[in-house]
Each structure stands twice: as C-alpha cells, then as structure tokens.
Coordinates of C-alpha atoms in Angstrom, one line a residue:
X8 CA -22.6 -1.5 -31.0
X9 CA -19.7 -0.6 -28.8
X10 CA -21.5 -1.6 -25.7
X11 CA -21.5 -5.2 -27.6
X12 CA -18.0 -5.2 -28.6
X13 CA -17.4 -4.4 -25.5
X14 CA -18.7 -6.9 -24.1
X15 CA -18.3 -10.1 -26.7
X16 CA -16.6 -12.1 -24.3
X17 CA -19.5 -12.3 -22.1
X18 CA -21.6 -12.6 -24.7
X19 CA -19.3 -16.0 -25.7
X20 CA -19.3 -17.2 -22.4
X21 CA -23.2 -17.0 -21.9
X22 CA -23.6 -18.8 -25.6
X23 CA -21.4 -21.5 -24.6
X24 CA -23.2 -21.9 -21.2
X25 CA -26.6 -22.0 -23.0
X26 CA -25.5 -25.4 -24.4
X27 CA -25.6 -26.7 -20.6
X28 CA -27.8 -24.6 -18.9
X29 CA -31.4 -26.0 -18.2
X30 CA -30.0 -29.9 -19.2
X31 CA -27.8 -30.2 -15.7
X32 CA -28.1 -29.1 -12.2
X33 CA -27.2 -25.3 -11.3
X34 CA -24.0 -26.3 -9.3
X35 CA -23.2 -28.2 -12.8
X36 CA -23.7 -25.1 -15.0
X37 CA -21.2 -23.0 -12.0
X38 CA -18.7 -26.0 -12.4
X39 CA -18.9 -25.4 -16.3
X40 CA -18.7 -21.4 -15.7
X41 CA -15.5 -21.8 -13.7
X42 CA -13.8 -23.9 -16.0
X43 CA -14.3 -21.7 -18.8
X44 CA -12.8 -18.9 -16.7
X45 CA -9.9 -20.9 -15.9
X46 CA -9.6 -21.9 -19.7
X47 CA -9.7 -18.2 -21.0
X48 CA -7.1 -17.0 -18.2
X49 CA -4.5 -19.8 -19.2
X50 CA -5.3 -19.5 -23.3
X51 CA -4.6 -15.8 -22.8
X52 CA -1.7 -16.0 -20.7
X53 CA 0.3 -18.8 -22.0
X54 CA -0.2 -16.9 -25.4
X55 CA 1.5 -14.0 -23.9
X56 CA 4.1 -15.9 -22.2
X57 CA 5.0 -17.4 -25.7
X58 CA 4.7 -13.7 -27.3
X59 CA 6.8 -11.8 -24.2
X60 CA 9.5 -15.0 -24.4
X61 CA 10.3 -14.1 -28.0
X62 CA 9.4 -10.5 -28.2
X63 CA 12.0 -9.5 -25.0
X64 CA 14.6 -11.1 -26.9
X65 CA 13.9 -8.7 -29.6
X66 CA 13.6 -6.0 -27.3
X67 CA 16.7 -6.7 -25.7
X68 CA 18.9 -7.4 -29.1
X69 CA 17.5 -3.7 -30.2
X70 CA 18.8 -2.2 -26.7
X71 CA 22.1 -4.0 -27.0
X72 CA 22.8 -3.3 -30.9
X73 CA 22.3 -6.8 -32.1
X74 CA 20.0 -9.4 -33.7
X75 CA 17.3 -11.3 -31.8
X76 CA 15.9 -14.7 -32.8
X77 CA 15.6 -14.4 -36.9
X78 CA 15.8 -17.6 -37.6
X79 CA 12.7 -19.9 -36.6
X80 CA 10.0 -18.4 -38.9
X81 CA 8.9 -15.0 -39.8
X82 CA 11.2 -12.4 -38.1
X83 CA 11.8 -15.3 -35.4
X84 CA 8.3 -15.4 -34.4
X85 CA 8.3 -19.3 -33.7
X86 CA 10.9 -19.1 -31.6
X87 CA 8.7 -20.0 -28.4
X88 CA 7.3 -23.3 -30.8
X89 CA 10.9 -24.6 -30.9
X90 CA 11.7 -23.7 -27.1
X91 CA 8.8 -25.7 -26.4
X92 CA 9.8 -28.7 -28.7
X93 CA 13.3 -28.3 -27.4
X94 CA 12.1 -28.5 -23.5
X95 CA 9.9 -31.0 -24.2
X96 CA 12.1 -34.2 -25.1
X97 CA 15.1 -32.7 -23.4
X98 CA 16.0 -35.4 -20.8
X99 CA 14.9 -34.6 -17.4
X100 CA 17.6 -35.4 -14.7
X101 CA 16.8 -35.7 -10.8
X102 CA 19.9 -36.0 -8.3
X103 CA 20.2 -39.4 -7.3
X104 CA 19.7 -38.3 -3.3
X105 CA 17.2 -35.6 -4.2
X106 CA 13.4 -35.8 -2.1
X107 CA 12.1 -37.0 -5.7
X108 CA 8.6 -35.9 -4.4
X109 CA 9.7 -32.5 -3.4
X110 CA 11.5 -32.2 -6.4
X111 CA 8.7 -32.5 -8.7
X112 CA 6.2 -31.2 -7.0
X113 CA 8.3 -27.9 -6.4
X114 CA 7.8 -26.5 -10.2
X115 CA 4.1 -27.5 -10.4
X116 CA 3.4 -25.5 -7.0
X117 CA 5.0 -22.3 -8.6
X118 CA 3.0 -22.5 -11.3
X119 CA 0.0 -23.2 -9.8
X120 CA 0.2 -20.0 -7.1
X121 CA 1.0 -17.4 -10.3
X122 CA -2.1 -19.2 -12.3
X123 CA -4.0 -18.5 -9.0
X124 CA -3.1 -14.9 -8.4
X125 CA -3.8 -14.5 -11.9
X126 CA -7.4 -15.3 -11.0
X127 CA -9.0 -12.1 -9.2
X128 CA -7.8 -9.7 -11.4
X129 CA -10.5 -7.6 -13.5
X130 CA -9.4 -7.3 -17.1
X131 CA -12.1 -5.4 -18.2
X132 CA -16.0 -4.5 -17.4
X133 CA -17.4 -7.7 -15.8
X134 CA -14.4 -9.5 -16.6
X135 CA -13.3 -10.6 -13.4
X136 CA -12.9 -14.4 -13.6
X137 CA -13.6 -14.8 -10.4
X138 CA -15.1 -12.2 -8.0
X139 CA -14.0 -12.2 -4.4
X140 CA -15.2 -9.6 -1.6
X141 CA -11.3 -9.8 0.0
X142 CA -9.5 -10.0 -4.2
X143 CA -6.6 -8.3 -2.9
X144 CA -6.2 -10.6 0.2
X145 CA -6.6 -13.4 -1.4
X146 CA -4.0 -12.0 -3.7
X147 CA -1.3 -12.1 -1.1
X148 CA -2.2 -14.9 0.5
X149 CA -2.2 -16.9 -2.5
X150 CA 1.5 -15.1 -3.6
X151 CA 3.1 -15.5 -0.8
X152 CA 3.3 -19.4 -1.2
X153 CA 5.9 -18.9 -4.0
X154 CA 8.6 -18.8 -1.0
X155 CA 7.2 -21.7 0.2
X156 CA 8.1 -23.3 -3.6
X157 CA 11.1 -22.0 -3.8
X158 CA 12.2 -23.6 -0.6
X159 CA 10.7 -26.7 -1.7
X160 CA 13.2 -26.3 -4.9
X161 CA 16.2 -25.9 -3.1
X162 CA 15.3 -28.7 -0.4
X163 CA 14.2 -31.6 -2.1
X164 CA 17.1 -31.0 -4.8
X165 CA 19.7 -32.1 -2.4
X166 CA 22.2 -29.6 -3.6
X167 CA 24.1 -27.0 -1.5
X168 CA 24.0 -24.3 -4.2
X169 CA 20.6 -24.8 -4.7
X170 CA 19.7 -24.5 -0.8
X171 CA 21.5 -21.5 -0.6
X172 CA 20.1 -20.1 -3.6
X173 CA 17.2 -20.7 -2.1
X174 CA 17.6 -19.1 0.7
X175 CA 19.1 -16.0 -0.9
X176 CA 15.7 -15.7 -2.9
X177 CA 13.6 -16.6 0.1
X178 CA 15.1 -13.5 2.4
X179 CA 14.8 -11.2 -1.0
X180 CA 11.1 -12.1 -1.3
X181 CA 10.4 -11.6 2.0
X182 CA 12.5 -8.7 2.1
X183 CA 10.4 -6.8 -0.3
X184 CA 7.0 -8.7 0.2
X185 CA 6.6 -5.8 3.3
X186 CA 6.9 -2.8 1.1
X187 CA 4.9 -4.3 -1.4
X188 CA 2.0 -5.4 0.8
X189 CA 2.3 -2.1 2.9
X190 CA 2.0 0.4 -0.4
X191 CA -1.5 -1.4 -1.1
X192 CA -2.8 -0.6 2.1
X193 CA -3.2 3.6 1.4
X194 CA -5.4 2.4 -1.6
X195 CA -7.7 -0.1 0.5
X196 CA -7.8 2.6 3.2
X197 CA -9.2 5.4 0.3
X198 CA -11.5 3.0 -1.3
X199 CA -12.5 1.0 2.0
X200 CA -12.8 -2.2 0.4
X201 CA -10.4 -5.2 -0.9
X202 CA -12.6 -6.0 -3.7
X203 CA -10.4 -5.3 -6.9
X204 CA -13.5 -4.2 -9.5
X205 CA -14.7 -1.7 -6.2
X206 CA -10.7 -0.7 -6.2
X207 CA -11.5 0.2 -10.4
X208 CA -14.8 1.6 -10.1
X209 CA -13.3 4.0 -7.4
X210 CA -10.8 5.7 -10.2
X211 CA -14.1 5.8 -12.7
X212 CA -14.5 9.4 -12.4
X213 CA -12.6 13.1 -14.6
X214 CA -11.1 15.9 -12.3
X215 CA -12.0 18.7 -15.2
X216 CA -13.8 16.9 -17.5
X217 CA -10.6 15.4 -18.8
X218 CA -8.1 14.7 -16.3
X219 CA -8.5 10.8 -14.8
X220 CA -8.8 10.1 -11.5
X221 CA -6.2 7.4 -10.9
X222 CA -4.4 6.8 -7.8
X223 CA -1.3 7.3 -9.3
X224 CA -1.8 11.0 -10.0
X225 CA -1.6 11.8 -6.4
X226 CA 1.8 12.2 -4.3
X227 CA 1.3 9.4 -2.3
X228 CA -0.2 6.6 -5.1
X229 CA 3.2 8.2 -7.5
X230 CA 5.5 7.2 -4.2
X231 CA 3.4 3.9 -3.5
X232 CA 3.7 3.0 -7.6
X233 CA 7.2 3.4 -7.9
X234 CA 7.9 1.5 -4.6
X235 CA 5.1 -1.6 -5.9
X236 CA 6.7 -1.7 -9.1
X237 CA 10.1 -2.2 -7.9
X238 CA 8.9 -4.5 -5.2
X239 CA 7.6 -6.6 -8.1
X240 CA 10.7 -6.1 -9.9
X241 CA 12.1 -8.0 -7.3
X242 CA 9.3 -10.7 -6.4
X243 CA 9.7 -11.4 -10.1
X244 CA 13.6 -11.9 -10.0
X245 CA 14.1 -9.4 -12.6
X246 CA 16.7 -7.8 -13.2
X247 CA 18.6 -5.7 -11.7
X248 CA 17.0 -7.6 -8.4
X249 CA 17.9 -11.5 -10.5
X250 CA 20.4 -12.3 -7.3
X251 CA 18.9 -15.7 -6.6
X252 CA 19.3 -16.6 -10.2
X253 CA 22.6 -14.5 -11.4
X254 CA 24.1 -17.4 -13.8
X255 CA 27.0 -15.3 -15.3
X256 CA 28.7 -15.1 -11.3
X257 CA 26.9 -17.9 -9.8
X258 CA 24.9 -21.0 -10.6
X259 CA 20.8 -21.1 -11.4
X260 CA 20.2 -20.6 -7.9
X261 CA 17.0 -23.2 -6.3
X262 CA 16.9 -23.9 -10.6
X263 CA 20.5 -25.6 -10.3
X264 CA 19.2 -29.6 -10.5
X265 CA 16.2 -28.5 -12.8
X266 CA 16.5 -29.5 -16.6
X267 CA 13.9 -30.0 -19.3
X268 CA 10.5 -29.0 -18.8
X269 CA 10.5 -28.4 -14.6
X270 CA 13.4 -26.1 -15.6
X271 CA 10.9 -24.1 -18.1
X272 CA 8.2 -23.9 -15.7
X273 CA 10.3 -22.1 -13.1
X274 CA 10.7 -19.4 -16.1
X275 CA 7.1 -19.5 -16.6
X276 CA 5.7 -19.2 -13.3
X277 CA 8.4 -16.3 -12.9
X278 CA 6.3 -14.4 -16.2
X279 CA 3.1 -15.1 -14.8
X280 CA 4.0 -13.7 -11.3
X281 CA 5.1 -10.8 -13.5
X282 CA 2.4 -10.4 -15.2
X283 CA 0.0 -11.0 -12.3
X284 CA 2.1 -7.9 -10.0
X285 CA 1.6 -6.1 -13.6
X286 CA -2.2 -6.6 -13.4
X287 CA -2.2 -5.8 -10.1
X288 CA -0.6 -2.7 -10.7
X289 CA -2.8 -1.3 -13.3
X290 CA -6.0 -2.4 -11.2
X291 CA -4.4 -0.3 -7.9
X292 CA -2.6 3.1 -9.3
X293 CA -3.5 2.9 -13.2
X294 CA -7.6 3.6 -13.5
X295 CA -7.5 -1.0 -14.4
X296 CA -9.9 -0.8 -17.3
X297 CA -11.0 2.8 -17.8
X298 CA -9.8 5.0 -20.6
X299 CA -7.5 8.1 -20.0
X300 CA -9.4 10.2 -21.3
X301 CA -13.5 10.2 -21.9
X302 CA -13.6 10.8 -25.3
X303 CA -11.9 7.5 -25.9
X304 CA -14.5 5.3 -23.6
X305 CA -15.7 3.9 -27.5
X306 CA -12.2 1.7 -27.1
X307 CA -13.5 -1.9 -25.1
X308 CA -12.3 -1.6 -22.0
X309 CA -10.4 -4.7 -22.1
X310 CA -8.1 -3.7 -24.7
X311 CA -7.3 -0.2 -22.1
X312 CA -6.2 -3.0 -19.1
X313 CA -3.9 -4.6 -21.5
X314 CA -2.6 -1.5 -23.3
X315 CA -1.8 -0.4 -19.7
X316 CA -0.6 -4.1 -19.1
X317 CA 2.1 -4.1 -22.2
X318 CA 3.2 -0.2 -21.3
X319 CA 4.2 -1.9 -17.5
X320 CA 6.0 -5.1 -19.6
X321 CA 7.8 -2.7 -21.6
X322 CA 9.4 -1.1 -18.7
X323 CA 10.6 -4.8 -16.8
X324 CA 12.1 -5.3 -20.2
X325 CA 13.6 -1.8 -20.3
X326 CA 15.2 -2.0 -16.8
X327 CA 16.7 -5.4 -17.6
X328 CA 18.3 -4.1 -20.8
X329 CA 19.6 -1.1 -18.8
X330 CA 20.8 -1.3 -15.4
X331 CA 23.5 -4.0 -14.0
X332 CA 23.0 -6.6 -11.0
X333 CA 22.6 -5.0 -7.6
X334 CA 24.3 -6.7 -5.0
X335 CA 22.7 -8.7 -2.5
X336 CA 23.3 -6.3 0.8
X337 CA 22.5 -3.0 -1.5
X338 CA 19.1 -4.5 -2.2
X339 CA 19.1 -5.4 1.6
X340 CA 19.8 -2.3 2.6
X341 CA 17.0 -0.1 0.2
X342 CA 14.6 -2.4 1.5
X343 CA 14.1 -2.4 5.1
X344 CA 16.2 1.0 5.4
X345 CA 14.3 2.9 2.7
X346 CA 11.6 1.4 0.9
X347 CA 9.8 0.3 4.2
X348 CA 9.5 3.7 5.9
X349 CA 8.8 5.1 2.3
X350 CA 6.0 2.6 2.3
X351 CA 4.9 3.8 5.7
X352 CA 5.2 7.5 4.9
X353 CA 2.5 6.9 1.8
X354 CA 0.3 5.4 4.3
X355 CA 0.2 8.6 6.3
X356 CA 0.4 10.8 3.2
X357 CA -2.8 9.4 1.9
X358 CA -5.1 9.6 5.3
X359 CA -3.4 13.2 5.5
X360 CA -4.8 13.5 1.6
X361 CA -8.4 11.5 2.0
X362 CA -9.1 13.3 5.3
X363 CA -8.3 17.0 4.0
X364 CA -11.5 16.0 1.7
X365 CA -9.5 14.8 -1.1
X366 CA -8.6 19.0 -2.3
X367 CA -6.0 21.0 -3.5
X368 CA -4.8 21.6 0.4
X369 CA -4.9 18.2 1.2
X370 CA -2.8 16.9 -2.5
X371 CA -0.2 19.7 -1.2
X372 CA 0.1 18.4 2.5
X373 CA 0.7 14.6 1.1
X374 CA 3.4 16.0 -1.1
X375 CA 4.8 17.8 1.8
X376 CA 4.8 14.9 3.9
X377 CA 6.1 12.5 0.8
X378 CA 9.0 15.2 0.2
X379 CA 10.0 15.8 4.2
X380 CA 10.5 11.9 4.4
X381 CA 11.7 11.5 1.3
X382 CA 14.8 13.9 1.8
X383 CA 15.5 12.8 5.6
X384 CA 16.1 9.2 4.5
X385 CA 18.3 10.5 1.7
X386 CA 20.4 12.8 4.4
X387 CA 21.0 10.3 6.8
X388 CA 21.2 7.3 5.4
X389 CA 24.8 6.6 3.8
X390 CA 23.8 5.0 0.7
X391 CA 27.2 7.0 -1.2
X392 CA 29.3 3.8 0.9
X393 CA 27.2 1.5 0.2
X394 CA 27.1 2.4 -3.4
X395 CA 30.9 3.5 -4.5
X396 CA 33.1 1.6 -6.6
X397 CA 35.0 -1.2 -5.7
X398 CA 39.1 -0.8 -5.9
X399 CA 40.4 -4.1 -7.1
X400 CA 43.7 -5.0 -6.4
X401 CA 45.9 -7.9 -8.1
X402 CA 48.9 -9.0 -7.6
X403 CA 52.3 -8.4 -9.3

C-alpha cells in the first residue's frame, strides 16, 4: 500500500501510456512519455507560482502588521485569477525604436531556460522527468542563458535605463554564478557523479540509526548551503540582492519598457528560477526525497522533496520581509572578496573530510579548516567601512 501511494504518479503515467503503447512506433510512445513529463512539470509549477504569488503577500502583510489580499475570494485566494485576467487584456506597449524581435522574444527565452532547469530535478523516487548522466551540468548550462535574456531585455528595448539595468543584473549574476557553481563542486567530488538521483541516493543512508546523512550536516555542505542559498538569493533577484529591479529608488530595471503579459512573465520566470535553485538545493545538501528520520519512510517520498521545497520558500519570503536593499558595491564586495574564497575553502574542507574516510577526525579537520578561513577573511577584510552608516548632510 505505501509502496503504491508512493508511487501513483508512475502508476498514472504508465496507464495513460498504455492507451498508445503497442498502436504507434516506440519513438512515438517516448515522444508521448516526454510530453507528459513536460505537462506535469508546468501543471505543478504554474500551480505553485499562482499559490506562492498570493500566499507571499500574505506572508509579507503578517511580517509587516497588515492585511494581504482579502478581497478576491475566500481569504483572497483568487487573487492570482484576477492578476491573470488583469495581465491578460492589459495593453501591451513596445517603444517605437525598440528591436521588436528582441523585445518579444526576450521574456519567452527567460521562461523557457527556468522551465528547462526545472527539468532534471528528481522530485521523488523515479520521479526525475528527465534523467541525464551530467543533471547538474546541464543545470548550469541551461541557467546560465538567463544573462543572455536579460541582455536581450535591456537591448532590444531601446531604453537607457533599461540597458543599464541590464547590465547591473548581468555583472550581479555573474558575480554570484562562481560561488554558486563552485559550492556544487565538493558535493560532485564526494558523490563522483553529476547525476542528480546518484547525488540523492548518496545521502540514503542513518549515522545511528536515526541521524540522516545529508550533506548539509557536515562543516563544509553547512558553509557550501548557506553560500548556494544566498547565491540563489541573488540569481533570483530577491531581496535583499533585488538591485537590478529596486522600483522604490530606481526604475524596473531590463523590465522598464515591459507591460502586460511579457511584464508577468519576467516575474514568473524569476519564481521558477527560484524554485528551480530551491530544488536544486534540497537534491544537493537536504537528503532530495528521503525522510529525516526512518521511521517516517511510510510518508511518499515526493511529499518529503516538497516539504523540504516550501521550508526553503518560506525563508526567500522571510528574508524579503526582513532585511533592507544591499547596495550594489556591498554585494560586490561579499562576492568575489568573501563568498568566492569561502566557496573555495568548502572545496578543500570536504576532500580534507572524504579522504580522512569520512570519521569523526576528518568532520573535525573540515571544521577546522571552515573556521581558520572563515575568521581570516573576517580579520582582514574591512567590511565595518564598507558597511557603516551613511552621514547625510542638507543644506540650511
């Protein structure tokens, strides 16, 4: 019974493909296969996109001692409908002396790289939509077209604050593309593959009995977490790292000359991307799919990934309710002065860890290692400067 629960989506998927299996050719029945992967990944995800629009409004009115949307059905719950009925016959306006190809093809590309990355992820036992020997690679590869979109946005819109919002998100991204990248690499190195269900099956085992044996539970998969999940804080344009798009001191950034639906596909593509770094997150340091504890294996493994998922949402919504926007040259400055050799340093840490045999001698030299780094950088870098208040003087 729970191994069928478990598995029900499979199950689906096989009963739907019986309906074309043995009636068309085998590539035919692969074609059908793919496209019913790439039909669950969107139904699921656009669902959420609709759910996390309307539920981090809520979020953010409780942080912030005020009401969220109450007004569009029960407890505001159709909110997203009528955001979607209000983007939808909103006029669309394209500069007169825009690129009107680069211009519309700019928000489609976005989208189309976060639906991609969104694609190697496993979301539960043999639920990987689409299984690929280099997952991780393919990952970053994909990803790392969104600067290339974002360029697009700010070029073909013919606009000066576009271009250099564009630019401003462009050198962030890349910026912080190298840390994130760099704190993957300790967990390919442990695991010796870039297969993301090999990555899972890797953290499948109980230290104890009890205790899970997720990456993130060592000193050098904590340090490489925290430094991913900011990184994706800031591939995400999430606040406090929302420079590019700061619209209370600045215009929409690369978004500027985007109205009506292109404009709500920017802000989809940039939940997507979020919840693709989430994923990727929970399949690297989190134990993906498996239970915390083995007593609690009964639950389907599916609903663990997206427990783990929402607990990782939670938090972007958390930060954005709590800390202000950085400013351009402080994130600058955290990123190749600090966060790059920290990334480095959890390289080291874990061969230091794997190579010791993976023991209690080996967990203390990777924390020694973290900890020696750690409080160099904090000793001679001068982040109190860089990080004081501001005296602001008016005239009489």
């Amino acid at each position: 019974m729970i191994q069928s629960l478990d598995q029900i989506f499979l199950h689906l998927k096989q009963w739907l493909l019986s309906f074309v299996s043995g009636h068309v050719p085998d590539w035919a029945s692969q074609i059908a296969s793919s496209l019913l992967n790439i039909a669950a990944v969107l139904g699921v995800f656009l669902t959420l996109f609709a759910l996390m629009s309307v539920l981090e409004r809520k979020i953010l009115g409780r942080i912030q001692n005020r009401y969220g949307p109450n007004r569009v059905g029960p407890f505001g719950l159709f909110q997203p409908v009528a955001d979607g009925i209000k983007m939808l016959i909103k006029e669309d306006i394209v500069p007169a002396r825009a690129d009107q190809i680069v211009h519309f093809l700019s928000p489609i590309f976005i989208a189309a790289v976060a639906i991609l990355s969104l694609g190697v992820i496993p979301y539960g036992r043999n639920m990987t939509p689409f299984v690929i020997d280099g997952g991780i690679l393919f990952f970053f590869a994909v990803g790392s077209a969104t600067e290339l979109a974002v360029f697009m946005a700010g070029w073909g819109s013919n606009n000066k604050f576009s271009m250099l919002g564009a630019m401003r998100a462009i050198a962030q991204m890349i910026s912080y593309e190298l840390p994130l990248i760099i704190t993957v690499l300790p967990v390919i190195m442990v695991v010796g593959s870039l297969n993301p269900d090999k990555i899972v099956f890797a953290q499948n085992y109980y230290h104890f009995g009890f205790l899970p044996h997720w990456f993130v539970l060592t000193p050098w998969g904590a340090t490489a977490f925290i430094l991913f999940f900011v990184s994706g804080l800031v591939e995400s344009n999430r606040t406090p790292f929302d420079v590019p798009e700061g619209e209370s001191e600045i215009v929409a950034g690369h978004m500027t000359e985007y109205s009506g639906f292109k404009y709500a596909t920017f802000f989809l593509a940039e939940y997507l991307g979020m919840f693709a770094v989430s994923g990727l997150a929970v399949t690297l340091f989190l134990g993906g799919w498996h239970a915390p504890l083995p007593w609690l294996r009964f639950v389907p493994s599916y609903v663990w990934f997206f427990a783990k998922l929402s607990v990782l949402l939670f938090v972007f919504i958390w930060v954005r309710g709590t800390l202000p926007r950085m400013r351009v040259d402080q994130m600058m400055n955290i990123a190749w002065k600090f966060m790059l050799p920290m990334a480095f340093t959890c390289l080291v840490s874990a061969a230091v860890w794997h190579y010791n045999g993976r023991r209690l001698q080996g967990w203390l030299w990777s924390f020694a290692i973290i900890a020696v780094v750690y409080v160099a950088l904090s000793l001679f870098l001068d982040f109190r400067r860089k990080f004081s208040p501001r005296t602001y003087r008016f005239a009489e």
